[in-house]
PDB file of N, CA and C in Angstrom:
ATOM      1  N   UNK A   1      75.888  -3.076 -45.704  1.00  0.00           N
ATOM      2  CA  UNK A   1      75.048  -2.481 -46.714  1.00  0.00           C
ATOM      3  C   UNK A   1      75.675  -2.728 -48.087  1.00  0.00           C
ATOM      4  N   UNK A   2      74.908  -2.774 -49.064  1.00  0.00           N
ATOM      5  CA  UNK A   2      75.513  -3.452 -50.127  1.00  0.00           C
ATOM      6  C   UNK A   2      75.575  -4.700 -50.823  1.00  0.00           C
ATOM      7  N   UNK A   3      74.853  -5.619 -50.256  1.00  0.00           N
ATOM      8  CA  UNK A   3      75.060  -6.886 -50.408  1.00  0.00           C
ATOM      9  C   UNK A   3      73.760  -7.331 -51.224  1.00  0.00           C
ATOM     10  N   UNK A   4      72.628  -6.829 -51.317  1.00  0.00           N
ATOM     11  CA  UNK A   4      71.476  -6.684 -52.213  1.00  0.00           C
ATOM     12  C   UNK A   4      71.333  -7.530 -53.525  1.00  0.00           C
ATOM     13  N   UNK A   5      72.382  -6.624 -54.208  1.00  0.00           N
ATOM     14  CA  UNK A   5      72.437  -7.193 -55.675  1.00  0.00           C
ATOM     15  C   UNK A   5      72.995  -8.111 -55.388  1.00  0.00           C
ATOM     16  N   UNK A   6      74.345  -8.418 -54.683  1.00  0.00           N
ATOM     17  CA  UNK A   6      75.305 -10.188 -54.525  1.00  0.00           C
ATOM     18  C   UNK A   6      74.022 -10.989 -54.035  1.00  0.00           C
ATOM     19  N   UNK A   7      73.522 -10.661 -53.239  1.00  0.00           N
ATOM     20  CA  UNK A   7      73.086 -11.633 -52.720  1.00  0.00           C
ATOM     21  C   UNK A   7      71.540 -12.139 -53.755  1.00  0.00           C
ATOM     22  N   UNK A   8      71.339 -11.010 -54.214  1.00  0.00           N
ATOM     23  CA  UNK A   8      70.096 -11.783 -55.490  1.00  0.00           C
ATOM     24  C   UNK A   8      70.351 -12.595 -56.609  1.00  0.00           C
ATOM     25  N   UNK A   9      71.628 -12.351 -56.702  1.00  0.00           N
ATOM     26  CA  UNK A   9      72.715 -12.849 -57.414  1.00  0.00           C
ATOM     27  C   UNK A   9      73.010 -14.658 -57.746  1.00  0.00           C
ATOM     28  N   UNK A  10      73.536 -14.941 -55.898  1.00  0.00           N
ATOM     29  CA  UNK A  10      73.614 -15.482 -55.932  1.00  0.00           C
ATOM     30  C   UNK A  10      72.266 -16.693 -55.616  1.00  0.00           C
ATOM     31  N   UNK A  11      71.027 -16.103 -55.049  1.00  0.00           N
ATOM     32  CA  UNK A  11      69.675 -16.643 -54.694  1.00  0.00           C
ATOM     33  C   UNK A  11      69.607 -17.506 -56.471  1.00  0.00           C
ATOM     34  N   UNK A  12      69.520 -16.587 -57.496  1.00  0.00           N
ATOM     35  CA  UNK A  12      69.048 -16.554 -58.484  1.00  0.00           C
ATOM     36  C   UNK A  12      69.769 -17.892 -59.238  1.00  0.00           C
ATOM     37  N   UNK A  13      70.903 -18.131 -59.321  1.00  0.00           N
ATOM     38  CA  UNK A  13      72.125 -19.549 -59.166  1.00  0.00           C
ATOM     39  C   UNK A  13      71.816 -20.210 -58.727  1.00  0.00           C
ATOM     40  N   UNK A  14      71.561 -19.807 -57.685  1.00  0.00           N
ATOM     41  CA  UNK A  14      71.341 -21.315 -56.937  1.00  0.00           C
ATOM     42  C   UNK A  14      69.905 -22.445 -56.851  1.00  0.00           C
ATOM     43  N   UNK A  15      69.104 -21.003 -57.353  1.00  0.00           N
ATOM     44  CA  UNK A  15      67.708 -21.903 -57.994  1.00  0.00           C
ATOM     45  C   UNK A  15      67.863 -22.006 -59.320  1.00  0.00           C
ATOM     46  N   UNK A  16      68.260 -21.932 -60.042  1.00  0.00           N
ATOM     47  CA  UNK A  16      68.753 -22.240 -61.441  1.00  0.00           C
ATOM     48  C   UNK A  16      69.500 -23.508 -61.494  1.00  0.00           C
ATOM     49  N   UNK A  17      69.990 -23.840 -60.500  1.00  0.00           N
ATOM     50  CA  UNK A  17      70.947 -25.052 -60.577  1.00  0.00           C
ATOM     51  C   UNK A  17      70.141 -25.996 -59.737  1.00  0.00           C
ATOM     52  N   UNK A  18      68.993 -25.745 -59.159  1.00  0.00           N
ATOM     53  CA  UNK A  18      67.952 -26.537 -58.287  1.00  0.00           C
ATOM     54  C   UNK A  18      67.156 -27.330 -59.127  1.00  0.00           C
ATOM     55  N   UNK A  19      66.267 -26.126 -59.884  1.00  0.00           N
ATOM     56  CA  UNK A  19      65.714 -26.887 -60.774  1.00  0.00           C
ATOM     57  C   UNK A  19      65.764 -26.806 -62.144  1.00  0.00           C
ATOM     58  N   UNK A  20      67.061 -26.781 -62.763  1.00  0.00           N
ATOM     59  CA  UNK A  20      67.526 -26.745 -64.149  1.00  0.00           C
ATOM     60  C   UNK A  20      68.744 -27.174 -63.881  1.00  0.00           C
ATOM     61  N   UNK A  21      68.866 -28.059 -63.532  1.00  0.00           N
ATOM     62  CA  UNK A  21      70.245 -28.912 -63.523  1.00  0.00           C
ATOM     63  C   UNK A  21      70.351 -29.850 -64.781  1.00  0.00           C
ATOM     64  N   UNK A  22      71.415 -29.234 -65.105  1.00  0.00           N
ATOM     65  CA  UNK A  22      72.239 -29.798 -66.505  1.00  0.00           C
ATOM     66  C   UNK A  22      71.663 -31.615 -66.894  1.00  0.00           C
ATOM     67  N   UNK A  23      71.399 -31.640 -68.002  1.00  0.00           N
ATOM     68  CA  UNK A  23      71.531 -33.284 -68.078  1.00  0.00           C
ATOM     69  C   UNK A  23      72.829 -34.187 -67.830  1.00  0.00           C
ATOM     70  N   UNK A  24      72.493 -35.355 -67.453  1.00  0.00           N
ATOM     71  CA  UNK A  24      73.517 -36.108 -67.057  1.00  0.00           C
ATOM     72  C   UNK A  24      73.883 -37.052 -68.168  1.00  0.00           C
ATOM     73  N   UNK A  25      75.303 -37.329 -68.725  1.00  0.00           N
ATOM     74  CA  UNK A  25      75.455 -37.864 -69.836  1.00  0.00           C
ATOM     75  C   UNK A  25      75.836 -39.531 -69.173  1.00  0.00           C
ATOM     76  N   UNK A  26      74.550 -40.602 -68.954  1.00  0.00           N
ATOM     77  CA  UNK A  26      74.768 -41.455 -68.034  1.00  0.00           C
ATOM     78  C   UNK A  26      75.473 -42.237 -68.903  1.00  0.00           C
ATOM     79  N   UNK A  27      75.795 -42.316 -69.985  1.00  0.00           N
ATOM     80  CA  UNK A  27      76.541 -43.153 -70.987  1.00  0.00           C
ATOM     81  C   UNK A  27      78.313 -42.765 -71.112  1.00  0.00           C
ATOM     82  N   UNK A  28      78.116 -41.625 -70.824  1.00  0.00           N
ATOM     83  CA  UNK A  28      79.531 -41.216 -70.504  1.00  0.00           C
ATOM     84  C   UNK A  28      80.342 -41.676 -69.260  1.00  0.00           C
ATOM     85  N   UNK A  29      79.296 -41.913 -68.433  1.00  0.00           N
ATOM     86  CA  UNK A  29      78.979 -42.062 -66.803  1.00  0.00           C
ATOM     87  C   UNK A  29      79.517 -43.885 -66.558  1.00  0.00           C
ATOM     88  N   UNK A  30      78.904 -44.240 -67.559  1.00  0.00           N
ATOM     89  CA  UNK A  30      79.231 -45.637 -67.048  1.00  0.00           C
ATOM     90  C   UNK A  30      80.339 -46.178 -67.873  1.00  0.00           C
ATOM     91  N   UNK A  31      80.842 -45.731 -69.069  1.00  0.00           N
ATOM     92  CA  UNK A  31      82.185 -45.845 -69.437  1.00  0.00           C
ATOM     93  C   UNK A  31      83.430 -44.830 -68.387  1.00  0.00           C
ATOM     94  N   UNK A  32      83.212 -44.534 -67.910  1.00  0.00           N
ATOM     95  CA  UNK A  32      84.269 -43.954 -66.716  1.00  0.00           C
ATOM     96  C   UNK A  32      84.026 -44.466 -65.586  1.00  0.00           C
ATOM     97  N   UNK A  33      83.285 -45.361 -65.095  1.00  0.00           N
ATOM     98  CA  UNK A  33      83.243 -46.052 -63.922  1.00  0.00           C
ATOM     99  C   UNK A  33      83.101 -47.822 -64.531  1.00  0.00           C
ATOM    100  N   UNK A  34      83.202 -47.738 -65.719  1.00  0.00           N
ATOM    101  CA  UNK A  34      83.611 -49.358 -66.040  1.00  0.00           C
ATOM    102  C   UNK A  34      85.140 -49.071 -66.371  1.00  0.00           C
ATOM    103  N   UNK A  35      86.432 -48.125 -66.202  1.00  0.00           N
ATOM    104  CA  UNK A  35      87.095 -48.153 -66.985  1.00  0.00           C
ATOM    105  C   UNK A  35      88.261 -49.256 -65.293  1.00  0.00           C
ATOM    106  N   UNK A  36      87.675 -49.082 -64.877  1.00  0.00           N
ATOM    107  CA  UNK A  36      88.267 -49.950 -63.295  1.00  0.00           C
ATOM    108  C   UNK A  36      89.114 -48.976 -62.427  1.00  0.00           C
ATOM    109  N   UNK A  37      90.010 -49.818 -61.935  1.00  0.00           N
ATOM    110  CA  UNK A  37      90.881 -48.797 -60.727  1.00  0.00           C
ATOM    111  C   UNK A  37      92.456 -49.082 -61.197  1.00  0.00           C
ATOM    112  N   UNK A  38      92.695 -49.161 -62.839  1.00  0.00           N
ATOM    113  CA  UNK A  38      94.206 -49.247 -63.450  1.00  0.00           C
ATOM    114  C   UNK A  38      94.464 -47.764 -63.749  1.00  0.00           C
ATOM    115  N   UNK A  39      93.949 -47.088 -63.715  1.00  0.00           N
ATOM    116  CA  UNK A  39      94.496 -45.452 -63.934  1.00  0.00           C
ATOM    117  C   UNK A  39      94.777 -44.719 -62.667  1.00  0.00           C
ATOM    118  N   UNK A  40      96.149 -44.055 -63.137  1.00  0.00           N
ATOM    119  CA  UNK A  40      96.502 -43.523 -61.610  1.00  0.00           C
ATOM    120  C   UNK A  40      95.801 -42.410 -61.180  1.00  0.00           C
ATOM    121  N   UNK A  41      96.045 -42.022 -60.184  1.00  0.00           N
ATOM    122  CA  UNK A  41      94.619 -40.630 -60.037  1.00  0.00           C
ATOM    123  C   UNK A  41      95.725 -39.612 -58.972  1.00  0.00           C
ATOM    124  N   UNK A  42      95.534 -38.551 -58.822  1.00  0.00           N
ATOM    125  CA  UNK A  42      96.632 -37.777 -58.166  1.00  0.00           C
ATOM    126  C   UNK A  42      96.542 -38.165 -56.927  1.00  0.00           C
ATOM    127  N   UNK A  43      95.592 -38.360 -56.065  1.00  0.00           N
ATOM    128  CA  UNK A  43      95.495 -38.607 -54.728  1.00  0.00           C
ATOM    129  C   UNK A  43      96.113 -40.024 -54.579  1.00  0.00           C
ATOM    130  N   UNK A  44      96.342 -40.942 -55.539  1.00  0.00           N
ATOM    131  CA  UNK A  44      96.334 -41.835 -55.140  1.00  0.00           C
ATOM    132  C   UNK A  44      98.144 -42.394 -55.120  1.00  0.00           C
ATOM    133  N   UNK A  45      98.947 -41.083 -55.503  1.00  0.00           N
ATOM    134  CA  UNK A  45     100.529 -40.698 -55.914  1.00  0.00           C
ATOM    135  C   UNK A  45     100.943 -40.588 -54.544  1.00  0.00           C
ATOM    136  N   UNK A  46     100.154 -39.703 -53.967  1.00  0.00           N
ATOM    137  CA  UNK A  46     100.634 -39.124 -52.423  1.00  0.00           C
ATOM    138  C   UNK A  46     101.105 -40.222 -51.115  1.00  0.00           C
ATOM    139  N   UNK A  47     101.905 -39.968 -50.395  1.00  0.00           N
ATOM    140  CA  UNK A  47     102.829 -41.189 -49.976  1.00  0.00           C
ATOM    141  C   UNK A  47     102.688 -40.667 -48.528  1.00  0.00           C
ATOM    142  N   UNK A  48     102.190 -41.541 -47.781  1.00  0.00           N
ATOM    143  CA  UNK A  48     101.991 -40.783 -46.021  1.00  0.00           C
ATOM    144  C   UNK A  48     102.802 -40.174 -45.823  1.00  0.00           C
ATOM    145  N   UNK A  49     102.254 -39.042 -44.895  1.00  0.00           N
ATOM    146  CA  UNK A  49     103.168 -38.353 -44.434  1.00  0.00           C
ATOM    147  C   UNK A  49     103.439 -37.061 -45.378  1.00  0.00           C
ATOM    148  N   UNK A  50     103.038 -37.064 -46.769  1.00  0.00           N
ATOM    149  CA  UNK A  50     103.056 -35.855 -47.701  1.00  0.00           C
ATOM    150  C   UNK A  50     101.957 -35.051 -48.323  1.00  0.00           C
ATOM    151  N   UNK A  51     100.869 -35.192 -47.636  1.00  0.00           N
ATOM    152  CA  UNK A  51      99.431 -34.787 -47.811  1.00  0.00           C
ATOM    153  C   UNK A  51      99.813 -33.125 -47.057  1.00  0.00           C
ATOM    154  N   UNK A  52      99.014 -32.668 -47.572  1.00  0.00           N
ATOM    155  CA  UNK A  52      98.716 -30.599 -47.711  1.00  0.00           C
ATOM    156  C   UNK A  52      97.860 -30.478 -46.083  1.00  0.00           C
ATOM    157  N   UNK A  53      97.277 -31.672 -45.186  1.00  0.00           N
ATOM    158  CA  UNK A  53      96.851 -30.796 -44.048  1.00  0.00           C
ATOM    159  C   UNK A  53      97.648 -30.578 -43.262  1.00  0.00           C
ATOM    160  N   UNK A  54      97.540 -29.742 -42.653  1.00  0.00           N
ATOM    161  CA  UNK A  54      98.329 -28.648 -42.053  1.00  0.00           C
ATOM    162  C   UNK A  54      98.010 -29.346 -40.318  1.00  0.00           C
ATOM    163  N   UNK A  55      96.633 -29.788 -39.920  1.00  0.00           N
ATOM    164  CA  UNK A  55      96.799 -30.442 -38.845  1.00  0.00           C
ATOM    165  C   UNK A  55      97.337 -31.422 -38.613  1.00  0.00           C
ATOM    166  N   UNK A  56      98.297 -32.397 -39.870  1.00  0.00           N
ATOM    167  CA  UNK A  56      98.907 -33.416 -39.300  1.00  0.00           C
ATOM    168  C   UNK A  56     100.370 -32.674 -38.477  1.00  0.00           C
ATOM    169  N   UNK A  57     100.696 -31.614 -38.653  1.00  0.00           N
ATOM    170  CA  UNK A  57     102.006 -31.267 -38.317  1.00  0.00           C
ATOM    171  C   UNK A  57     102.280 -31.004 -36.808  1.00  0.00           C
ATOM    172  N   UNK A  58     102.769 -31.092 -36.296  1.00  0.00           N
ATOM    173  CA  UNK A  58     103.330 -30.867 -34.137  1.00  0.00           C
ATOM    174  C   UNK A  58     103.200 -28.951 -34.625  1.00  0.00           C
ATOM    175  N   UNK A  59     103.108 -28.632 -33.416  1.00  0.00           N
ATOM    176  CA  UNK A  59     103.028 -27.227 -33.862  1.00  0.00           C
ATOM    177  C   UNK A  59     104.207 -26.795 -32.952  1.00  0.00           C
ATOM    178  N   UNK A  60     105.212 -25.695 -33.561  1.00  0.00           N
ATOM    179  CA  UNK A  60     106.534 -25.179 -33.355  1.00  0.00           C
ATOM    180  C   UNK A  60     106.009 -24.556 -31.685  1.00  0.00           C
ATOM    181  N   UNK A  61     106.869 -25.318 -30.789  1.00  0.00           N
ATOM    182  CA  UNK A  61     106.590 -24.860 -29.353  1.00  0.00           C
ATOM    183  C   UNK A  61     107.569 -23.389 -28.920  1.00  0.00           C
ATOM    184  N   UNK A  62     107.490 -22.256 -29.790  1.00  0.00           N
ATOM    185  CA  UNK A  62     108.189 -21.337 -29.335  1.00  0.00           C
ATOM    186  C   UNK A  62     107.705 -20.361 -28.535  1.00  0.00           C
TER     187      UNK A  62
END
């Protein structure tokens, strides 16, 4: 009980962003995808074996 207002809340967002979605600045858009693949990007730092999922790890057999 309680969830009423959250949840009109969030109904109300989420059709707002359905059909009033922001303009797209496609000029901005294609100078950042002409700029190529010479900029480093964080994901692209990470060195096997040092990535955050948690399912690559053996799990402690105690």
């Amino acid at each position: 009980m309680g969830r009423g207002r959250a949840r009109a809340k969030q109904a109300k967002i989420a059709r707002e962003l359905k059909y009033h979605a922001p303009s797209t600045d496609l000029r901005a858009l294609q100078q950042e995808l002409a700029t190529g693949e010479d900029e480093d990007h964080p994901a692209d730092i990470l060195v096997d074996g040092e990535g955050t999922d948690d399912r690559e790890r053996p799990l402690d057999p105690r």
